[in-house]
PDB file of C-alpha atoms in Angstrom:
ATOM      1  CA  LYS A   1      -6.846  23.469   5.271  1.00 67.00           C
ATOM      2  CA  VAL A   2      -3.625  24.516   3.341  1.00 68.00           C
ATOM      3  CA  ILE A   3      -3.539  22.251   0.096  1.00 76.00           C
ATOM      4  CA  ARG A   4      -7.354  22.652  -0.590  1.00 75.00           C
ATOM      5  CA  PRO A   5      -7.223  26.152  -1.121  1.00 78.00           C
ATOM      6  CA  LYS A   6      -3.911  25.945  -3.029  1.00 78.00           C
ATOM      7  CA  LEU A   7      -5.215  23.584  -5.155  1.00 76.00           C
ATOM      8  CA  SER A   8      -8.642  25.699  -5.986  1.00 77.00           C
ATOM      9  CA  GLN A   9      -6.081  28.453  -7.064  1.00 78.00           C
ATOM     10  CA  ASP A  10      -4.411  26.318  -8.942  1.00 74.00           C
ATOM     11  CA  ILE A  11      -7.617  25.291 -10.864  1.00 74.00           C
ATOM     12  CA  GLY A  12      -8.600  29.050 -10.972  1.00 76.00           C
ATOM     13  CA  THR A  13      -5.415  29.952 -12.579  1.00 76.00           C
ATOM     14  CA  ALA A  14      -5.332  27.002 -15.147  1.00 71.00           C
ATOM     15  CA  ARG A  15      -9.122  27.998 -16.210  1.00 70.00           C
ATOM     16  CA  GLU A  16      -7.691  31.673 -17.199  1.00 72.00           C
ATOM     17  CA  LEU A  17      -5.347  30.393 -19.500  1.00 67.00           C
ATOM     18  CA  GLY A  18      -8.021  29.336 -22.054  1.00 66.00           C
ATOM     19  CA  ASP A  19      -9.027  26.405 -23.577  1.00 64.00           C
ATOM     20  CA  LEU A  20      -9.596  23.398 -20.796  1.00 63.00           C
ATOM     21  CA  LYS A  21      -9.295  20.633 -23.387  1.00 67.00           C
ATOM     22  CA  GLU A  22      -5.800  20.814 -24.130  1.00 68.00           C
ATOM     23  CA  ASN A  23      -4.791  22.456 -20.647  1.00 69.00           C
ATOM     24  CA  ALA A  24      -2.444  20.509 -19.048  1.00 76.00           C
ATOM     25  CA  GLU A  25      -2.153  22.787 -16.041  1.00 77.00           C
ATOM     26  CA  TYR A  26      -5.852  22.450 -15.360  1.00 73.00           C
ATOM     27  CA  HIS A  27      -6.061  18.818 -15.757  1.00 78.00           C
ATOM     28  CA  ALA A  28      -3.199  18.313 -13.604  1.00 82.00           C
ATOM     29  CA  ALA A  29      -4.450  20.636 -10.625  1.00 80.00           C
ATOM     30  CA  ARG A  30      -8.212  18.567 -11.228  1.00 80.00           C
ATOM     31  CA  GLU A  31      -5.972  15.180 -10.966  1.00 88.00           C
ATOM     32  CA  GLN A  32      -4.426  16.232  -7.519  1.00 86.00           C
ATOM     33  CA  GLN A  33      -7.452  17.632  -6.298  1.00 84.00           C
ATOM     34  CA  GLY A  34      -9.386  14.314  -6.812  1.00 88.00           C
ATOM     35  CA  MET A  35      -6.233  12.606  -4.765  1.00 89.00           C
ATOM     36  CA  VAL A  36      -6.496  15.059  -1.934  1.00 88.00           C
ATOM     37  CA  GLU A  37     -10.016  14.781  -1.887  1.00 87.00           C
ATOM     38  CA  ALA A  38      -9.935  10.698  -1.501  1.00 91.00           C
ATOM     39  CA  ARG A  39      -7.216  10.898   1.021  1.00 89.00           C
ATOM     40  CA  ILE A  40      -9.398  13.198   3.262  1.00 88.00           C
ATOM     41  CA  ARG A  41     -12.038  10.962   2.885  1.00 89.00           C
ATOM     42  CA  ASP A  42     -10.031   7.941   3.808  1.00 88.00           C
ATOM     43  CA  ILE A  43      -8.494   9.500   6.948  1.00 86.00           C
ATOM     44  CA  GLU A  44     -12.322  10.948   8.090  1.00 87.00           C
ATOM     45  CA  GLY A  45     -13.551   7.295   7.475  1.00 87.00           C
ATOM     46  CA  ARG A  46     -10.759   5.681   9.764  1.00 80.00           C
ATOM     47  CA  MET A  47     -11.328   8.451  12.079  1.00 83.00           C
ATOM     48  CA  GLN A  48     -14.980   7.604  12.519  1.00 86.00           C
ATOM     49  CA  ASN A  49     -14.385   3.804  13.030  1.00 82.00           C
ATOM     50  CA  ALA A  50     -11.327   4.552  15.139  1.00 75.00           C
ATOM     51  CA  VAL A  51     -11.269   2.888  18.549  1.00 76.00           C
ATOM     52  CA  VAL A  52      -8.372   4.237  21.374  1.00 75.00           C
ATOM     53  CA  ILE A  53      -7.462   1.011  23.245  1.00 74.00           C
ATOM     54  CA  ASP A  54      -5.575   1.984  26.607  1.00 76.00           C
ATOM     55  CA  VAL A  55      -3.254  -0.998  26.969  1.00 68.00           C
ATOM     56  CA  THR A  56      -2.382  -0.144  30.428  1.00 74.00           C
ATOM     57  CA  THR A  57      -5.829  -1.047  31.392  1.00 74.00           C
ATOM     58  CA  ILE A  58      -6.116  -4.550  29.820  1.00 74.00           C
ATOM     59  CA  ALA A  59      -5.156  -7.398  32.210  1.00 73.00           C
ATOM     60  CA  HIS A  60      -1.819  -9.190  31.864  1.00 75.00           C
ATOM     61  CA  THR A  61      -2.303 -12.432  31.227  1.00 83.00           C
ATOM     62  CA  GLY A  62       1.060 -13.857  29.725  1.00 85.00           C
ATOM     63  CA  LYS A  63      -0.311 -13.986  26.368  1.00 92.00           C
ATOM     64  CA  VAL A  64       0.328 -12.041  23.316  1.00 95.00           C
ATOM     65  CA  ILE A  65      -2.047  -9.421  22.463  1.00 92.00           C
ATOM     66  CA  PHE A  66      -2.671  -6.189  21.061  1.00 90.00           C
ATOM     67  CA  GLY A  67       0.061  -3.947  22.526  1.00 90.00           C
ATOM     68  CA  THR A  68       2.160  -6.530  24.039  1.00 94.00           C
ATOM     69  CA  THR A  69       5.883  -6.342  23.194  1.00 95.00           C
ATOM     70  CA  VAL A  70       7.192  -9.561  21.954  1.00 97.00           C
ATOM     71  CA  GLU A  71      10.926 -11.299  21.794  1.00 97.00           C
ATOM     72  CA  ILE A  72      10.618 -14.077  19.572  1.00 98.00           C
ATOM     73  CA  ALA A  73      13.441 -16.324  18.303  1.00 97.00           C
ATOM     74  CA  ASN A  74      13.903 -18.104  14.829  1.00 96.00           C
ATOM     75  CA  VAL A  75      13.878 -21.886  15.727  1.00 96.00           C
ATOM     76  CA  GLU A  76      16.432 -22.396  12.852  1.00 94.00           C
ATOM     77  CA  THR A  77      18.890 -19.753  13.511  1.00 95.00           C
ATOM     78  CA  ASP A  78      18.377 -18.804  16.717  1.00 94.00           C
ATOM     79  CA  GLU A  79      18.340 -14.920  16.014  1.00 96.00           C
ATOM     80  CA  SER A  80      16.149 -12.918  18.099  1.00 96.00           C
ATOM     81  CA  VAL A  81      13.839  -9.954  17.473  1.00 97.00           C
ATOM     82  CA  VAL A  82      11.559  -8.002  19.746  1.00 97.00           C
ATOM     83  CA  TYR A  83       8.474  -6.562  18.021  1.00 97.00           C
ATOM     84  CA  GLN A  84       5.535  -4.641  19.664  1.00 96.00           C
ATOM     85  CA  ILE A  85       1.692  -5.182  18.346  1.00 95.00           C
ATOM     86  CA  VAL A  86       0.293  -2.303  17.303  1.00 93.00           C
ATOM     87  CA  GLY A  87      -2.351  -0.916  15.141  1.00 89.00           C
ATOM     88  CA  GLU A  88      -2.429  -0.985  11.304  1.00 87.00           C
ATOM     89  CA  ASP A  89      -1.814   2.738  11.226  1.00 85.00           C
ATOM     90  CA  GLU A  90       1.224   2.706  13.839  1.00 89.00           C
ATOM     91  CA  ALA A  91       2.907  -0.144  12.536  1.00 94.00           C
ATOM     92  CA  ASP A  92       6.981   0.984  11.640  1.00 95.00           C
ATOM     93  CA  ILE A  93       9.288  -2.127  11.276  1.00 93.00           C
ATOM     94  CA  LYS A  94      12.013   0.373  11.879  1.00 95.00           C
ATOM     95  CA  LYS A  95      10.880   0.829  15.030  1.00 96.00           C
ATOM     96  CA  GLY A  96       9.821  -2.705  15.772  1.00 95.00           C
ATOM     97  CA  LYS A  97       6.399  -2.015  15.628  1.00 97.00           C
ATOM     98  CA  ILE A  98       4.525  -4.332  13.800  1.00 97.00           C
ATOM     99  CA  SER A  99       0.877  -4.431  12.733  1.00 95.00           C
ATOM    100  CA  VAL A 100      -1.720  -6.257  14.575  1.00 93.00           C
ATOM    101  CA  GLY A 101      -3.099  -7.770  11.195  1.00 93.00           C
ATOM    102  CA  SER A 102       0.331  -8.577   9.814  1.00 94.00           C
ATOM    103  CA  PRO A 103       1.328 -12.541   9.162  1.00 93.00           C
ATOM    104  CA  ILE A 104       3.517 -12.327  12.408  1.00 94.00           C
ATOM    105  CA  ALA A 105       1.510 -10.874  14.434  1.00 96.00           C
ATOM    106  CA  ARG A 106      -1.524 -12.966  13.555  1.00 95.00           C
ATOM    107  CA  ALA A 107       0.631 -16.022  14.283  1.00 96.00           C
ATOM    108  CA  LEU A 108       1.521 -14.440  17.764  1.00 97.00           C
ATOM    109  CA  ILE A 109      -1.877 -13.316  19.343  1.00 95.00           C
ATOM    110  CA  ALA A 110      -3.031 -15.699  21.981  1.00 94.00           C
ATOM    111  CA  LYS A 111       0.275 -17.570  22.252  1.00 96.00           C
ATOM    112  CA  GLU A 112       2.302 -17.378  25.206  1.00 94.00           C
ATOM    113  CA  GLU A 113       6.153 -17.563  26.396  1.00 95.00           C
ATOM    114  CA  GLY A 114       7.800 -21.001  25.123  1.00 95.00           C
ATOM    115  CA  ASP A 115       5.006 -21.608  22.489  1.00 96.00           C
ATOM    116  CA  VAL A 116       6.514 -22.328  18.886  1.00 97.00           C
ATOM    117  CA  VAL A 117       4.614 -20.233  16.082  1.00 97.00           C
ATOM    118  CA  VAL A 118       4.441 -20.878  12.709  1.00 96.00           C
ATOM    119  CA  VAL A 119       4.812 -17.862  10.165  1.00 94.00           C
ATOM    120  CA  LYS A 120       4.090 -17.918   6.597  1.00 90.00           C
ATOM    121  CA  THR A 121       5.929 -15.208   4.708  1.00 83.00           C
ATOM    122  CA  PRO A 122       6.783 -14.235   1.349  1.00 83.00           C
ATOM    123  CA  SER A 123      10.111 -15.770   1.415  1.00 84.00           C
ATOM    124  CA  GLY A 124       8.820 -19.461   3.218  1.00 90.00           C
ATOM    125  CA  VAL A 125       7.464 -20.826   6.325  1.00 94.00           C
ATOM    126  CA  ILE A 126       9.606 -19.932   9.661  1.00 95.00           C
ATOM    127  CA  GLU A 127       9.175 -20.992  12.995  1.00 96.00           C
ATOM    128  CA  TYR A 128       9.473 -19.000  16.074  1.00 97.00           C
ATOM    129  CA  GLU A 129       9.858 -19.428  19.989  1.00 97.00           C
ATOM    130  CA  ILE A 130       8.406 -16.796  22.227  1.00 97.00           C
ATOM    131  CA  ILE A 131      10.925 -15.960  24.301  1.00 97.00           C
ATOM    132  CA  GLU A 132       9.209 -13.041  26.239  1.00 96.00           C
ATOM    133  CA  VAL A 133       6.138 -11.477  26.639  1.00 96.00           C
ATOM    134  CA  ARG A 134       5.904  -8.060  28.101  1.00 93.00           C
ATOM    135  CA  HIS A 135       2.878  -5.659  28.782  1.00 86.00           C
ATOM    136  CA  ILE A 136       3.562  -1.982  28.744  1.00 74.00           C
TER     137      ILE A 136
END
C-alpha cells in the first residue's frame, strides 16, 4: 500500500524528465516496480496455498513431526543442539527453528528418542542421536 504508489509517482516524475531511452531514473523505477510486483505475486501465491496447522492438536506419538522440538547430539563430538521443526517461512537458525524441508529435519522426521540419524550436509555426513522429542 505504500511502495506501489511511491513507485508510480517515481515513474511519473521520471517520465517528465524527457526521453525515456536514456532516462536512468525511469528505468531504475520500472525495474524496482517489477521486483516489487513479483514479490507481491509470490506472497499472494503463498497465502493462497497456506495451511494453518495447530500443533497443539497433533497427537503426541514420541516421534519427530512438524512442530516438535528436538534435542539431538552429534555422535562423534557429543555436542547437543535443540531445534524446533517449523514451516519454511518460519525457519530461523539463530532461534533454533529449522524448516521441515531442511536436511536435518528431513532426516529426523518420523524418528524417535534414541534413534541415530545420518544427515548429509555441505560439510559432510554427520550422525546425530535423538536425545529428546518434545511436543509443544
